[in-house]
Amino acid sequence: MASSHALRLHPLLFSAAALPAPATAAASARGRRYSLAVVRCSSAAQALKIKSIPTKPVEGQKTGTSGLRKKVKVFQQENYLANWIQALFNSLPPEDYVGGTLVLGGDGRYFNKDAAQIITKIAAGNGVGKILVGRNGVLSTPAVSAVIRKRQANGGFIMSASHNPGGPDNDWGIKFNYSSGQPAPETITDQIYGNTLSISEIKTADIPDVDLSSLGVVSYGDFTVEVIDPVLDYIELMENVFDFQLIKGLLSRPDFRFVFDAMHAVTGAYADPIFVEKLGADPVESILNGIPLEDFGHGHPDPNLTYAKELVFTMFGSGAPDFGAASDGDGDRNMILGRRFFVTPSDSVAIIAANAQAAIPYFQSGPKGLARSMPTSGALDRVADKLNVPFFEVPTGWKFFGNLMDAGKLSICGEESFGTGSDHIREKDGIWAVLAWLSILAHRNKDKKVGERLVSVEDVAREHWATYGRNFFSRYDYEECESESANKMMEHLRDVDGSAVSKQGLRFVFTDGSRIIFRLSGTGSAGATIRVYIEQFESDASKHDLDAQIALKPLIDLALSISKLKDFTGRDKPTVIT
Ligand code: VG1
Ligand code: CO
């Protein structure tokens, strides 16, 4: 098989132009029931004093796949963050922020508290009317998107490096979302970068640090900061999208066991109020690592088979629960597991799309359209075909889905990198994906009596493959390789057919539809991460049982040999296999 692939490969370049258009947080989440009693309200009547601080450009402030991500120590350099924030205001039309409202939140990682004060003061210094900030600066990425939309804000800041580790020696990041709740498009991020290269002045308000620890409103002249509950708006939205009674019926069954791993990251603040308090999951067994910590408990908050170790151990061990899930640093990714069964994210989005109309009230008229990022497997394409709805392929990164959603053409979409979501907001949404899966299982099992065999996660996936065929998929990540050798490897691959450079990566598509894709990550903060994506379709149900690593072995071997990956990088094993 490998040699026939080798003879018929057609390297294609992917071009964007071709496309259609902390402990305290958990405690405060619990405390929200009493929150109305502690609302502060104060104002300092005098006019706001604005200071102008001279500054110099700093190199390297170009945003990647999702915002600006660097080591904390880099962000702690004088004016490093302030420069970027001021460059952002210099890039936006004044009518988009002067007198307007911006949302501010983050995943609770180290440096967020300092950053929240810096951002608030520069926003005030540039004429922003109001900052809506999550208590203690906490808001998950999907919650920021939800709050922007619900409160009709002009945009918002997300303080997070997402799945990258946190703490004084690790990563920090910042991202700006626009009024639809969607990550700023490249036109804006390119302008911000341009402005970081010529910046000479930072405008900041001369106000004291704002107390973000309790709910309330405080004003300085015309500028207001409102500290909001990080969970309430988001829960309300989830209750509108899903049938909570249906899910509660499943989670309170004595014969269904559920576990969610918050990885000591932001969803720790959301998991208990949603899964336990609202939906009746077991308060003792169901939440793992539920206390958000500034360094994620020294963990790597990336919900995959390598880094979500505790969950994987639980779900693949004896006496495993029926359903397991995890989310990342900022709560936008998800991993779905059944008992001793991994649902690959490319399959997960396809399965959610195929079952959405039946199981999720928000989609009762059926999805309007479906979309995936380029390296994500074609499983979703087959569902779009069958449902007879429009289908779109976009480059890697959630910012490319928003316009299609705003145009009413897209309801459900996903990325192979554990990102799944819909047009209820403009970000991928980890808890949404978990609730979507629980809805599917609840729907399938709603008439099952206790003691009857329940339809499992694995059953749902196998049925899906039997209907649509199986797109075997795997991704190999080689993290923190030496940048120069990674670039040389990509150049070597381009030389395979002499094609031009494309920042979206390089893909080899075979006549049977199999694909090998090579990409360099745009979210790392040190060295280069090489991603190799491998996909092969199998319609024959008798072969669906195969382990993906076995089914894909010939293609994987071919990918490693044509890229000469080992020669270039010296790596003989990937850091992460999905
Ligand atoms: C990765 C993923 C991409 C995702 C991005 C942001 O980017 O591959 O699909 O959109 O992270 O996700 P890259 O360039 O490293 O491959 V998150 O949860 O880190 O904001
Ligand atoms: Co994330």
mmCIF file of C-alpha atoms in Angstrom, residues 5 32-33 43 71 107 131 135 167 177 180 190 210 220 236 277 288-289 320 394 415 424 437 447 462 527:
data_model
loop_
_atom_site.group_PDB
_atom_site.id
_atom_site.type_symbol
_atom_site.label_atom_id
_atom_site.label_comp_id
_atom_site.label_asym_id
_atom_site.label_seq_id
_atom_site.Cartn_x
_atom_site.Cartn_y
_atom_site.Cartn_z
ATOM 1 C CA HIS A 5 0.655 5.833 -2.339
ATOM 2 C CA ARG A 32 -22.051 33.228 43.449
ATOM 3 C CA ARG A 33 -25.369 32.286 45.019
ATOM 4 C CA SER A 43 -17.350 56.365 42.301
ATOM 5 C CA LYS A 71 7.103 33.232 28.196
ATOM 6 C CA ASP A 107 -7.930 31.471 32.541
ATOM 7 C CA ILE A 131 -14.664 47.336 31.332
ATOM 8 C CA ARG A 135 -14.318 38.235 39.206
ATOM 9 C CA GLY A 167 3.503 29.742 36.017
ATOM 10 C CA ASN A 177 -12.034 39.390 20.156
ATOM 11 C CA SER A 180 -19.463 39.362 17.427
ATOM 12 C CA ASP A 190 -1.370 42.480 11.164
ATOM 13 C CA VAL A 210 -9.093 48.001 40.825
ATOM 14 C CA TYR A 220 -13.462 57.000 37.917
ATOM 15 C CA GLU A 236 -27.780 30.886 31.019
ATOM 16 C CA GLU A 277 -25.271 21.826 40.883
ATOM 17 C CA LEU A 288 -11.134 15.791 38.691
ATOM 18 C CA ASN A 289 -8.563 18.564 39.243
ATOM 19 C CA ALA A 320 -13.947 2.926 34.401
ATOM 20 C CA VAL A 394 -11.009 26.782 6.431
ATOM 21 C CA GLU A 415 -10.786 21.270 14.450
ATOM 22 C CA HIS A 424 -24.049 29.949 19.830
ATOM 23 C CA TRP A 437 -22.205 14.429 23.900
ATOM 24 C CA ASP A 447 -36.289 5.094 27.485
ATOM 25 C CA ARG A 462 -19.285 2.549 15.860
ATOM 26 C CA GLY A 527 11.453 26.438 19.277
#
